[in-house]
């Protein structure tokens, strides 16, 4: 395998968090697996690891099985093992600063208080990795605690959530094609 691209899906492990806003990154990873027939996960580096080909490029996908604030403890060792530079890493994550349904690609910049991204920066020593930012928006009631909001299930119609996740997966495919 040539030097791969690293897809780092952020979320919280466990069935109880599967459809929560904070696990949007895991949902995008699962959509990519569904589209491409991937399913051979290995347990390594405190995460679930998959090696595959996407758009003719070698990719490694990791879903840390730590909690969000320790995601870097899985992603960092994975990146080092496969010798993936920060510029060839893309994080898939929820983003409260983007309205629900919007999906955006970004490289570097601020972390917006996202503890998974902070953990990645701490371990990688840089914030210059790419990101697919999956918009989960903010709660309508400004008194709602933001941590409670992201740690709760989507309340929007399932078809809208699925469309957003599909758009995010397509954005990852486009990035792999361009960056590979």
CSV table of N, CA and C in Angstrom, one decimal:
chain,number,residue,atom,x,y,z
A,1,UNK,N,0.8,-1.2,0.0
A,1,UNK,CA,0.0,0.0,0.0
A,1,UNK,C,0.9,1.2,0.0
A,2,UNK,N,0.6,2.2,-0.9
A,2,UNK,CA,1.4,3.4,-0.9
A,2,UNK,C,0.9,4.3,0.3
A,3,UNK,N,1.5,5.4,0.5
A,3,UNK,CA,1.1,6.2,1.6
A,3,UNK,C,-0.3,6.6,1.4
A,4,UNK,N,-1.2,6.2,2.4
A,4,UNK,CA,-2.6,6.4,2.2
A,4,UNK,C,-3.1,7.8,2.7
A,5,UNK,N,-4.3,8.0,2.4
A,5,UNK,CA,-5.1,9.1,3.0
A,5,UNK,C,-5.7,8.5,4.3
A,6,UNK,N,-5.9,9.3,5.3
A,6,UNK,CA,-6.5,8.9,6.6
A,6,UNK,C,-7.8,9.6,6.8
A,7,UNK,N,-8.9,8.8,6.9
A,7,UNK,CA,-10.2,9.3,7.1
A,7,UNK,C,-10.5,9.0,8.6
A,8,UNK,N,-10.6,10.1,9.4
A,8,UNK,CA,-10.8,9.9,10.9
A,8,UNK,C,-12.2,10.3,11.2
A,9,UNK,N,-13.0,9.4,11.5
A,9,UNK,CA,-14.4,9.6,11.9
A,9,UNK,C,-14.6,9.8,13.4
A,10,UNK,N,-15.2,11.0,13.7
A,10,UNK,CA,-15.3,11.3,15.2
A,10,UNK,C,-16.7,10.9,15.6
A,11,UNK,N,-16.8,10.4,16.8
A,11,UNK,CA,-18.1,10.0,17.4
A,11,UNK,C,-17.8,9.4,18.8
A,12,UNK,N,-18.8,9.1,19.5
A,12,UNK,CA,-18.7,8.3,20.8
A,12,UNK,C,-19.1,6.9,20.5
A,13,UNK,N,-18.3,6.0,21.1
A,13,UNK,CA,-18.6,4.5,20.9
A,13,UNK,C,-19.8,4.1,21.7
A,14,UNK,N,-20.4,3.0,21.2
A,14,UNK,CA,-21.5,2.5,21.9
A,14,UNK,C,-22.8,2.7,21.2
A,15,UNK,N,-23.7,1.7,21.3
A,15,UNK,CA,-25.0,1.7,20.6
A,15,UNK,C,-25.8,2.8,21.1
A,16,UNK,N,-25.7,3.2,22.3
A,16,UNK,CA,-26.6,4.3,22.9
A,16,UNK,C,-26.3,5.6,22.2
A,17,UNK,N,-25.1,5.8,21.6
A,17,UNK,CA,-24.8,7.1,20.9
A,17,UNK,C,-24.8,7.0,19.4
A,18,UNK,N,-25.3,5.9,18.9
A,18,UNK,CA,-25.1,5.7,17.4
A,18,UNK,C,-25.8,6.8,16.6
A,19,UNK,N,-27.0,7.3,16.9
A,19,UNK,CA,-27.6,8.3,16.1
A,19,UNK,C,-27.7,9.6,16.8
A,20,UNK,N,-26.7,9.9,17.6
A,20,UNK,CA,-26.6,11.2,18.3
A,20,UNK,C,-25.9,12.2,17.4
A,21,UNK,N,-26.1,13.4,17.6
A,21,UNK,CA,-25.5,14.5,16.8
A,21,UNK,C,-23.9,14.4,16.8
A,22,UNK,N,-23.4,14.1,18.0
A,22,UNK,CA,-22.0,14.0,18.2
A,22,UNK,C,-21.3,12.9,17.5
A,23,UNK,N,-22.1,11.9,17.0
A,23,UNK,CA,-21.6,10.8,16.3
A,23,UNK,C,-21.9,10.9,14.8
A,24,UNK,N,-22.1,12.1,14.3
A,24,UNK,CA,-22.3,12.3,12.8
A,24,UNK,C,-21.1,11.8,12.0
A,25,UNK,N,-19.9,12.0,12.5
A,25,UNK,CA,-18.7,11.5,11.8
A,25,UNK,C,-18.8,10.0,11.6
A,26,UNK,N,-19.2,9.2,12.7
A,26,UNK,CA,-19.3,7.8,12.6
A,26,UNK,C,-20.4,7.4,11.5
A,27,UNK,N,-21.5,8.2,11.5
A,27,UNK,CA,-22.6,8.0,10.5
A,27,UNK,C,-22.1,8.1,9.1
A,28,UNK,N,-21.2,9.1,8.8
A,28,UNK,CA,-20.6,9.3,7.5
A,28,UNK,C,-19.7,8.1,7.2
A,29,UNK,N,-18.9,7.7,8.1
A,29,UNK,CA,-18.0,6.5,7.9
A,29,UNK,C,-18.9,5.3,7.5
A,30,UNK,N,-20.0,5.1,8.2
A,30,UNK,CA,-20.8,3.9,8.0
A,30,UNK,C,-21.5,4.0,6.6
A,31,UNK,N,-21.8,5.3,6.2
A,31,UNK,CA,-22.4,5.4,4.8
A,31,UNK,C,-21.3,5.1,3.8
A,32,UNK,N,-20.1,5.5,4.0
A,32,UNK,CA,-19.0,5.2,3.0
A,32,UNK,C,-18.8,3.6,3.0
A,33,UNK,N,-18.9,3.0,4.1
A,33,UNK,CA,-18.8,1.5,4.1
A,33,UNK,C,-19.9,0.9,3.4
A,34,UNK,N,-21.1,1.4,3.5
A,34,UNK,CA,-22.3,0.8,2.8
A,34,UNK,C,-22.2,1.0,1.3
A,35,UNK,N,-21.8,2.2,0.9
A,35,UNK,CA,-21.6,2.5,-0.5
A,35,UNK,C,-20.6,1.6,-1.2
A,36,UNK,N,-19.5,1.3,-0.5
A,36,UNK,CA,-18.4,0.7,-1.1
A,36,UNK,C,-18.2,-0.8,-0.7
A,37,UNK,N,-19.1,-1.3,0.1
A,37,UNK,CA,-19.1,-2.7,0.5
A,37,UNK,C,-17.9,-3.0,1.4
A,38,UNK,N,-17.5,-2.1,2.2
A,38,UNK,CA,-16.4,-2.3,3.1
A,38,UNK,C,-17.0,-2.9,4.4
A,39,UNK,N,-16.2,-3.7,5.1
A,39,UNK,CA,-16.7,-4.3,6.3
A,39,UNK,C,-15.7,-5.0,7.2
A,40,UNK,N,-14.4,-5.0,6.7
A,40,UNK,CA,-13.4,-5.7,7.4
A,40,UNK,C,-12.6,-4.8,8.4
A,41,UNK,N,-13.2,-4.6,9.5
A,41,UNK,CA,-12.7,-3.7,10.6
A,41,UNK,C,-11.7,-4.5,11.4
A,42,UNK,N,-10.6,-3.9,11.8
A,42,UNK,CA,-9.7,-4.5,12.8
A,42,UNK,C,-9.7,-3.6,14.0
A,43,UNK,N,-9.4,-4.2,15.2
A,43,UNK,CA,-9.3,-3.3,16.4
A,43,UNK,C,-7.8,-3.1,16.6
A,44,UNK,N,-7.4,-1.8,16.4
A,44,UNK,CA,-6.0,-1.3,16.6
A,44,UNK,C,-6.0,0.1,17.0
A,45,UNK,N,-5.0,0.5,17.7
A,45,UNK,CA,-4.8,1.9,18.1
A,45,UNK,C,-6.0,2.5,18.8
A,46,UNK,N,-6.6,1.7,19.7
A,46,UNK,CA,-7.8,2.2,20.4
A,46,UNK,C,-9.0,2.6,19.5
A,47,UNK,N,-9.1,1.9,18.4
A,47,UNK,CA,-10.1,2.2,17.4
A,47,UNK,C,-10.5,1.1,16.5
A,48,UNK,N,-11.4,1.3,15.7
A,48,UNK,CA,-11.7,0.3,14.6
A,48,UNK,C,-11.1,0.9,13.4
A,49,UNK,N,-10.3,0.0,12.7
A,49,UNK,CA,-9.4,0.4,11.6
A,49,UNK,C,-9.8,-0.4,10.4
A,50,UNK,N,-9.9,0.3,9.2
A,50,UNK,CA,-10.2,-0.3,8.0
A,50,UNK,C,-9.3,0.2,6.9
A,51,UNK,N,-8.7,-0.7,6.1
A,51,UNK,CA,-7.9,-0.3,5.0
A,51,UNK,C,-8.6,-0.7,3.7
A,52,UNK,N,-8.7,0.3,2.8
A,52,UNK,CA,-9.5,0.0,1.6
A,52,UNK,C,-8.9,0.9,0.4
A,53,UNK,N,-9.6,0.8,-0.7
A,53,UNK,CA,-9.3,1.6,-1.8
A,53,UNK,C,-10.6,2.5,-2.1
A,54,UNK,N,-10.4,3.7,-2.4
A,54,UNK,CA,-11.5,4.6,-2.6
A,54,UNK,C,-11.1,5.6,-3.8
A,55,UNK,N,-11.8,5.6,-4.8
A,55,UNK,CA,-11.5,6.4,-6.0
A,55,UNK,C,-10.1,6.1,-6.5
A,56,UNK,N,-9.7,4.9,-6.5
A,56,UNK,CA,-8.4,4.5,-6.9
A,56,UNK,C,-7.3,4.8,-6.0
A,57,UNK,N,-7.6,5.3,-4.8
A,57,UNK,CA,-6.5,5.7,-3.8
A,57,UNK,C,-6.6,4.8,-2.6
A,58,UNK,N,-5.4,4.6,-2.0
A,58,UNK,CA,-5.4,3.8,-0.7
A,58,UNK,C,-5.9,4.7,0.4
A,59,UNK,N,-6.8,4.2,1.2
A,59,UNK,CA,-7.3,4.9,2.4
A,59,UNK,C,-7.2,4.0,3.6
A,60,UNK,N,-7.1,4.7,4.7
A,60,UNK,CA,-7.2,4.0,6.0
A,60,UNK,C,-8.3,4.8,6.7
A,61,UNK,N,-9.3,4.1,7.3
A,61,UNK,CA,-10.4,4.8,8.0
A,61,UNK,C,-10.3,4.3,9.4
A,62,UNK,N,-10.4,5.3,10.4
A,62,UNK,CA,-10.4,4.9,11.8
A,62,UNK,C,-11.6,5.6,12.5
A,63,UNK,N,-12.2,4.7,13.3
A,63,UNK,CA,-13.3,5.2,14.2
A,63,UNK,C,-12.8,5.0,15.6
A,64,UNK,N,-12.3,6.0,16.3
A,64,UNK,CA,-11.8,5.9,17.6
A,64,UNK,C,-12.9,5.3,18.5
A,65,UNK,N,-12.5,4.4,19.4
A,65,UNK,CA,-13.4,3.7,20.3
A,65,UNK,C,-13.1,4.3,21.7
A,66,UNK,N,-12.5,5.5,21.7
A,66,UNK,CA,-12.4,6.3,23.0
A,66,UNK,C,-13.6,7.2,23.0
A,67,UNK,N,-13.8,8.0,24.0
A,67,UNK,CA,-14.8,9.0,24.0
A,67,UNK,C,-14.2,10.2,23.2
A,68,UNK,N,-15.1,11.1,22.8
A,68,UNK,CA,-14.7,12.2,21.9
A,68,UNK,C,-13.5,12.9,22.3
A,69,UNK,N,-13.4,13.3,23.5
A,69,UNK,CA,-12.3,14.1,24.0
A,69,UNK,C,-10.9,13.4,24.0
A,70,UNK,N,-10.9,12.1,23.7
A,70,UNK,CA,-9.7,11.4,23.6
A,70,UNK,C,-9.4,10.8,22.2
A,71,UNK,N,-10.2,11.3,21.2
A,71,UNK,CA,-10.1,10.8,19.8
A,71,UNK,C,-8.7,10.8,19.3
A,72,UNK,N,-7.9,11.8,19.6
A,72,UNK,CA,-6.5,11.9,19.1
A,72,UNK,C,-5.7,10.8,19.6
A,73,UNK,N,-6.0,10.1,20.7
A,73,UNK,CA,-5.2,9.0,21.2
A,73,UNK,C,-5.3,7.8,20.3
A,74,UNK,N,-6.3,7.8,19.4
A,74,UNK,CA,-6.5,6.7,18.4
A,74,UNK,C,-6.0,7.2,17.1
A,75,UNK,N,-6.3,8.4,16.7
A,75,UNK,CA,-6.0,8.9,15.4
A,75,UNK,C,-4.5,9.2,15.3
A,76,UNK,N,-3.8,9.7,16.3
A,76,UNK,CA,-2.4,10.0,16.2
A,76,UNK,C,-1.6,8.7,16.0
A,77,UNK,N,-1.7,7.7,16.8
A,77,UNK,CA,-1.0,6.4,16.5
A,77,UNK,C,-1.3,5.8,15.1
A,78,UNK,N,-2.5,5.9,14.7
A,78,UNK,CA,-2.8,5.4,13.4
A,78,UNK,C,-2.1,6.2,12.3
A,79,UNK,N,-2.1,7.5,12.4
A,79,UNK,CA,-1.4,8.4,11.4
A,79,UNK,C,0.1,8.1,11.4
A,80,UNK,N,0.7,7.9,12.6
A,80,UNK,CA,2.1,7.6,12.7
A,80,UNK,C,2.5,6.2,12.1
A,81,UNK,N,1.6,5.2,12.4
A,81,UNK,CA,1.9,3.9,11.9
A,81,UNK,C,1.9,3.9,10.4
A,82,UNK,N,0.9,4.6,9.8
A,82,UNK,CA,0.8,4.6,8.3
A,82,UNK,C,1.6,5.7,7.7
A,83,UNK,N,2.3,6.5,8.5
A,83,UNK,CA,3.1,7.6,8.0
A,83,UNK,C,2.3,8.6,7.2
A,84,UNK,N,1.2,8.9,7.7
A,84,UNK,CA,0.3,9.9,7.0
A,84,UNK,C,0.5,11.3,7.6
A,85,UNK,N,1.0,12.2,6.7
A,85,UNK,CA,1.1,13.6,7.2
A,85,UNK,C,-0.2,14.2,7.5
A,86,UNK,N,-0.2,15.3,8.3
A,86,UNK,CA,-1.4,15.9,8.7
A,86,UNK,C,-2.2,16.4,7.5
A,87,UNK,N,-1.6,16.9,6.5
A,87,UNK,CA,-2.3,17.4,5.3
A,87,UNK,C,-3.0,16.3,4.5
A,88,UNK,N,-2.8,15.0,4.9
A,88,UNK,CA,-3.5,13.9,4.2
A,88,UNK,C,-4.5,13.3,5.1
A,89,UNK,N,-4.9,14.0,6.2
A,89,UNK,CA,-5.9,13.5,7.1
A,89,UNK,C,-7.2,14.3,7.0
A,90,UNK,N,-8.3,13.6,7.0
A,90,UNK,CA,-9.6,14.3,7.0
A,90,UNK,C,-10.4,13.8,8.1
A,91,UNK,N,-10.9,14.7,9.0
A,91,UNK,CA,-11.8,14.4,10.1
A,91,UNK,C,-13.2,14.6,9.7
A,92,UNK,N,-14.1,13.7,10.1
A,92,UNK,CA,-15.5,13.8,9.8
A,92,UNK,C,-16.1,14.0,11.2
A,93,UNK,N,-16.8,15.2,11.3
A,93,UNK,CA,-17.3,15.6,12.6
A,93,UNK,C,-18.6,16.4,12.6
A,94,UNK,N,-19.3,16.4,13.7
A,94,UNK,CA,-20.5,17.3,13.9
A,94,UNK,C,-20.0,18.7,14.1
A,95,UNK,N,-20.8,19.7,13.6
A,95,UNK,CA,-20.5,21.1,13.8
A,95,UNK,C,-21.7,21.9,14.2
A,96,UNK,N,-21.7,22.4,15.4
A,96,UNK,CA,-22.8,23.2,15.9
A,96,UNK,C,-22.9,24.6,15.2
A,97,UNK,N,-21.8,25.1,14.7
A,97,UNK,CA,-21.8,26.4,14.1
A,97,UNK,C,-22.3,26.5,12.7
A,98,UNK,N,-22.7,25.3,12.2
A,98,UNK,CA,-23.3,25.2,10.8
A,98,UNK,C,-24.7,24.7,11.0
A,99,UNK,N,-25.7,25.3,10.3
A,99,UNK,CA,-27.1,24.9,10.4
A,99,UNK,C,-27.3,23.4,10.0
A,100,UNK,N,-28.2,22.8,10.7
A,100,UNK,CA,-28.6,21.4,10.3
A,100,UNK,C,-28.8,21.3,8.8
A,101,UNK,N,-28.2,20.2,8.3
A,101,UNK,CA,-28.3,19.9,6.9
A,101,UNK,C,-27.2,20.4,6.0
A,102,UNK,N,-26.5,21.4,6.4
A,102,UNK,CA,-25.3,21.9,5.6
A,102,UNK,C,-24.1,21.1,5.9
A,103,UNK,N,-23.3,20.9,4.9
A,103,UNK,CA,-22.0,20.2,5.0
A,103,UNK,C,-21.0,21.0,4.4
A,104,UNK,N,-19.8,21.1,5.0
A,104,UNK,CA,-18.7,22.0,4.5
A,104,UNK,C,-17.4,21.3,4.6
A,105,UNK,N,-16.5,21.6,3.7
A,105,UNK,CA,-15.1,21.1,3.7
A,105,UNK,C,-14.2,22.3,4.1
A,106,UNK,N,-13.3,22.0,4.9
A,106,UNK,CA,-12.4,23.0,5.4
A,106,UNK,C,-11.0,22.4,5.7
A,107,UNK,N,-9.9,23.2,5.6
A,107,UNK,CA,-8.6,22.7,6.0
A,107,UNK,C,-8.2,23.7,7.1
A,108,UNK,N,-7.7,23.2,8.2
A,108,UNK,CA,-7.1,24.0,9.3
A,108,UNK,C,-8.2,25.0,9.9
A,109,UNK,N,-7.7,26.0,10.5
A,109,UNK,CA,-8.5,27.0,11.1
A,109,UNK,C,-8.9,26.7,12.6
A,110,UNK,N,-9.9,27.4,13.1
A,110,UNK,CA,-10.3,27.3,14.5
A,110,UNK,C,-11.0,25.9,14.7
A,111,UNK,N,-11.0,25.6,16.0
A,111,UNK,CA,-11.6,24.3,16.3
A,111,UNK,C,-13.0,24.4,16.9
A,112,UNK,N,-13.5,25.6,17.1
A,112,UNK,CA,-14.8,25.9,17.5
A,112,UNK,C,-15.2,25.2,18.8
A,113,UNK,N,-14.3,24.9,19.7
A,113,UNK,CA,-14.6,24.3,21.0
A,113,UNK,C,-14.9,22.8,20.9
A,114,UNK,N,-14.7,22.2,19.7
A,114,UNK,CA,-14.9,20.8,19.5
A,114,UNK,C,-13.8,19.9,20.2
A,115,UNK,N,-14.2,19.2,21.2
A,115,UNK,CA,-13.2,18.5,22.0
A,115,UNK,C,-12.5,17.4,21.2
A,116,UNK,N,-13.2,16.8,20.2
A,116,UNK,CA,-12.5,15.8,19.4
A,116,UNK,C,-11.4,16.4,18.5
A,117,UNK,N,-11.7,17.6,17.9
A,117,UNK,CA,-10.7,18.3,17.1
A,117,UNK,C,-9.6,18.8,18.0
A,118,UNK,N,-9.9,19.2,19.2
A,118,UNK,CA,-8.8,19.6,20.1
A,118,UNK,C,-7.9,18.5,20.5
A,119,UNK,N,-8.5,17.3,20.7
A,119,UNK,CA,-7.7,16.1,21.0
A,119,UNK,C,-6.8,15.8,19.8
A,120,UNK,N,-7.3,15.9,18.6
A,120,UNK,CA,-6.5,15.6,17.4
A,120,UNK,C,-5.3,16.6,17.3
A,121,UNK,N,-5.6,17.9,17.5
A,121,UNK,CA,-4.6,18.9,17.5
A,121,UNK,C,-3.5,18.6,18.5
A,122,UNK,N,-3.9,18.2,19.7
A,122,UNK,CA,-3.0,18.0,20.8
A,122,UNK,C,-2.0,16.8,20.4
A,123,UNK,N,-2.5,15.8,19.8
A,123,UNK,CA,-1.7,14.6,19.5
A,123,UNK,C,-0.9,14.8,18.2
A,124,UNK,N,-1.6,15.4,17.2
A,124,UNK,CA,-0.9,15.6,15.9
A,124,UNK,C,0.1,16.8,15.9
A,125,UNK,N,-0.1,17.7,16.8
A,125,UNK,CA,0.7,18.9,16.9
A,125,UNK,C,0.4,19.9,15.8
A,126,UNK,N,-0.8,19.8,15.2
A,126,UNK,CA,-1.2,20.7,14.2
A,126,UNK,C,-2.7,20.7,14.0
A,127,UNK,N,-3.3,21.7,13.5
A,127,UNK,CA,-4.7,21.7,13.2
A,127,UNK,C,-4.9,21.9,11.7
A,128,UNK,N,-3.8,21.6,10.9
A,128,UNK,CA,-3.9,21.7,9.5
A,128,UNK,C,-4.5,20.5,8.7
A,129,UNK,N,-5.2,19.7,9.5
A,129,UNK,CA,-5.9,18.6,8.8
A,129,UNK,C,-7.1,19.1,8.2
A,130,UNK,N,-7.7,18.3,7.2
A,130,UNK,CA,-8.9,18.6,6.6
A,130,UNK,C,-10.1,18.2,7.4
A,131,UNK,N,-11.3,18.8,7.2
A,131,UNK,CA,-12.5,18.4,7.9
A,131,UNK,C,-13.7,18.4,7.0
A,132,UNK,N,-14.5,17.4,7.2
A,132,UNK,CA,-15.9,17.5,6.7
A,132,UNK,C,-16.8,17.9,7.9
A,133,UNK,N,-17.3,19.0,7.9
A,133,UNK,CA,-18.1,19.6,9.0
A,133,UNK,C,-19.6,19.3,8.7
A,134,UNK,N,-20.2,18.5,9.5
A,134,UNK,CA,-21.5,18.1,9.3
A,134,UNK,C,-22.4,19.0,10.2
A,135,UNK,N,-23.2,19.8,9.6
A,135,UNK,CA,-24.0,20.8,10.4
A,135,UNK,C,-25.1,20.2,11.2
A,136,UNK,N,-25.0,20.3,12.5
A,136,UNK,CA,-26.0,19.8,13.4
A,136,UNK,C,-26.8,21.0,14.0
A,137,UNK,N,-26.3,22.2,13.8
A,137,UNK,CA,-26.9,23.4,14.3
A,137,UNK,C,-26.9,23.5,15.8
A,138,UNK,N,-27.5,24.6,16.3
A,138,UNK,CA,-27.7,24.8,17.7
A,138,UNK,C,-29.1,24.6,18.1
A,139,UNK,N,-29.4,24.3,19.4
A,139,UNK,CA,-30.7,24.1,19.9
A,139,UNK,C,-31.5,25.5,19.7
A,140,UNK,N,-32.8,25.3,19.4
A,140,UNK,CA,-33.7,26.5,19.3
A,140,UNK,C,-33.8,27.2,20.6
A,141,UNK,N,-33.9,26.5,21.7
A,141,UNK,CA,-33.9,27.0,23.0
A,141,UNK,C,-32.5,27.3,23.5
A,142,UNK,N,-32.2,28.6,23.6
A,142,UNK,CA,-30.8,29.0,24.0
A,142,UNK,C,-30.4,28.6,25.4
A,143,UNK,N,-31.4,28.2,26.2
A,143,UNK,CA,-31.1,27.7,27.5
A,143,UNK,C,-30.6,26.3,27.6
A,144,UNK,N,-30.8,25.5,26.5
A,144,UNK,CA,-30.4,24.1,26.4
A,144,UNK,C,-28.8,24.1,26.4
A,145,UNK,N,-28.3,23.2,27.3
A,145,UNK,CA,-26.9,23.0,27.4
A,145,UNK,C,-26.4,22.4,26.1
A,146,UNK,N,-25.3,23.0,25.5
A,146,UNK,CA,-24.8,22.6,24.2
A,146,UNK,C,-24.3,21.1,24.3
A,147,UNK,N,-23.6,20.7,25.4
A,147,UNK,CA,-23.2,19.4,25.6
A,147,UNK,C,-24.4,18.4,25.5
A,148,UNK,N,-25.4,18.8,26.2
A,148,UNK,CA,-26.6,17.9,26.2
A,148,UNK,C,-27.2,17.8,24.8
A,149,UNK,N,-27.1,18.9,24.0
A,149,UNK,CA,-27.6,19.0,22.7
A,149,UNK,C,-26.9,18.0,21.8
A,150,UNK,N,-25.5,18.1,21.8
A,150,UNK,CA,-24.8,17.2,20.9
A,150,UNK,C,-24.8,15.7,21.3
A,151,UNK,N,-25.1,15.5,22.6
A,151,UNK,CA,-25.2,14.1,23.1
A,151,UNK,C,-26.6,13.6,23.1
A,152,UNK,N,-27.4,14.2,22.3
A,152,UNK,CA,-28.8,13.7,22.1
A,152,UNK,C,-29.0,13.3,20.7
A,153,UNK,N,-30.0,12.4,20.5
A,153,UNK,CA,-30.3,12.0,19.1
A,153,UNK,C,-30.9,13.1,18.2
A,154,UNK,N,-30.7,12.9,16.9
A,154,UNK,CA,-31.3,13.8,16.0
A,154,UNK,C,-32.8,13.8,16.1
A,155,UNK,N,-33.4,14.9,16.1
A,155,UNK,CA,-34.9,15.0,16.1
A,155,UNK,C,-35.5,15.4,14.8
A,156,UNK,N,-34.6,15.7,13.9
A,156,UNK,CA,-35.1,16.1,12.5
A,156,UNK,C,-35.5,14.8,11.8
A,157,UNK,N,-36.4,14.9,10.7
A,157,UNK,CA,-36.8,13.8,10.0
A,157,UNK,C,-35.6,12.9,9.5
A,158,UNK,N,-35.8,11.6,9.6
A,158,UNK,CA,-34.7,10.7,9.2
A,158,UNK,C,-34.3,10.9,7.8
A,159,UNK,N,-35.2,11.2,6.9
A,159,UNK,CA,-34.8,11.4,5.5
A,159,UNK,C,-33.8,12.6,5.4
A,160,UNK,N,-34.0,13.6,6.2
A,160,UNK,CA,-33.2,14.8,6.1
A,160,UNK,C,-31.8,14.5,6.7
A,161,UNK,N,-31.8,13.7,7.8
A,161,UNK,CA,-30.5,13.3,8.4
A,161,UNK,C,-29.7,12.4,7.3
A,162,UNK,N,-30.4,11.5,6.7
A,162,UNK,CA,-29.8,10.6,5.8
A,162,UNK,C,-29.3,11.3,4.6
A,163,UNK,N,-30.0,12.3,4.1
A,163,UNK,CA,-29.5,13.2,3.0
A,163,UNK,C,-28.3,13.9,3.3
A,164,UNK,N,-28.2,14.5,4.5
A,164,UNK,CA,-27.1,15.2,5.0
A,164,UNK,C,-25.8,14.3,5.1
A,165,UNK,N,-26.0,13.1,5.6
A,165,UNK,CA,-24.9,12.1,5.8
A,165,UNK,C,-24.4,11.7,4.4
A,166,UNK,N,-25.4,11.5,3.4
A,166,UNK,CA,-25.0,11.1,2.1
A,166,UNK,C,-24.2,12.2,1.4
A,167,UNK,N,-24.6,13.5,1.6
A,167,UNK,CA,-23.8,14.6,1.1
A,167,UNK,C,-22.4,14.6,1.6
A,168,UNK,N,-22.3,14.4,2.9
A,168,UNK,CA,-21.0,14.4,3.6
A,168,UNK,C,-20.1,13.3,3.0
A,169,UNK,N,-20.7,12.1,2.8
A,169,UNK,CA,-19.9,11.0,2.2
A,169,UNK,C,-19.5,11.3,0.8
A,170,UNK,N,-20.3,12.0,0.0
A,170,UNK,CA,-19.9,12.4,-1.3
A,170,UNK,C,-18.8,13.4,-1.3
A,171,UNK,N,-18.8,14.3,-0.3
A,171,UNK,CA,-17.7,15.3,-0.1
A,171,UNK,C,-16.4,14.6,0.2
A,172,UNK,N,-16.4,13.5,1.0
A,172,UNK,CA,-15.2,12.7,1.3
A,172,UNK,C,-14.7,12.1,0.0
A,173,UNK,N,-15.6,11.5,-0.7
A,173,UNK,CA,-15.2,10.9,-2.0
A,173,UNK,C,-14.5,11.9,-2.9
A,174,UNK,N,-15.1,13.1,-3.0
A,174,UNK,CA,-14.5,14.2,-3.8
A,174,UNK,C,-13.1,14.5,-3.3
A,175,UNK,N,-13.0,14.7,-2.0
A,175,UNK,CA,-11.7,15.0,-1.4
A,175,UNK,C,-10.6,14.0,-1.7
A,176,UNK,N,-11.0,12.7,-1.6
A,176,UNK,CA,-10.1,11.6,-1.8
A,176,UNK,C,-9.6,11.7,-3.3
A,177,UNK,N,-10.5,11.9,-4.2
A,177,UNK,CA,-10.2,12.0,-5.6
A,177,UNK,C,-9.2,13.1,-5.9
A,178,UNK,N,-9.4,14.3,-5.2
A,178,UNK,CA,-8.6,15.5,-5.4
A,178,UNK,C,-7.2,15.3,-4.7
A,179,UNK,N,-7.2,14.9,-3.5
A,179,UNK,CA,-6.0,14.8,-2.7
A,179,UNK,C,-5.1,13.6,-3.0
A,180,UNK,N,-5.7,12.5,-3.4
A,180,UNK,CA,-4.9,11.3,-3.7
A,180,UNK,C,-4.0,11.5,-4.8
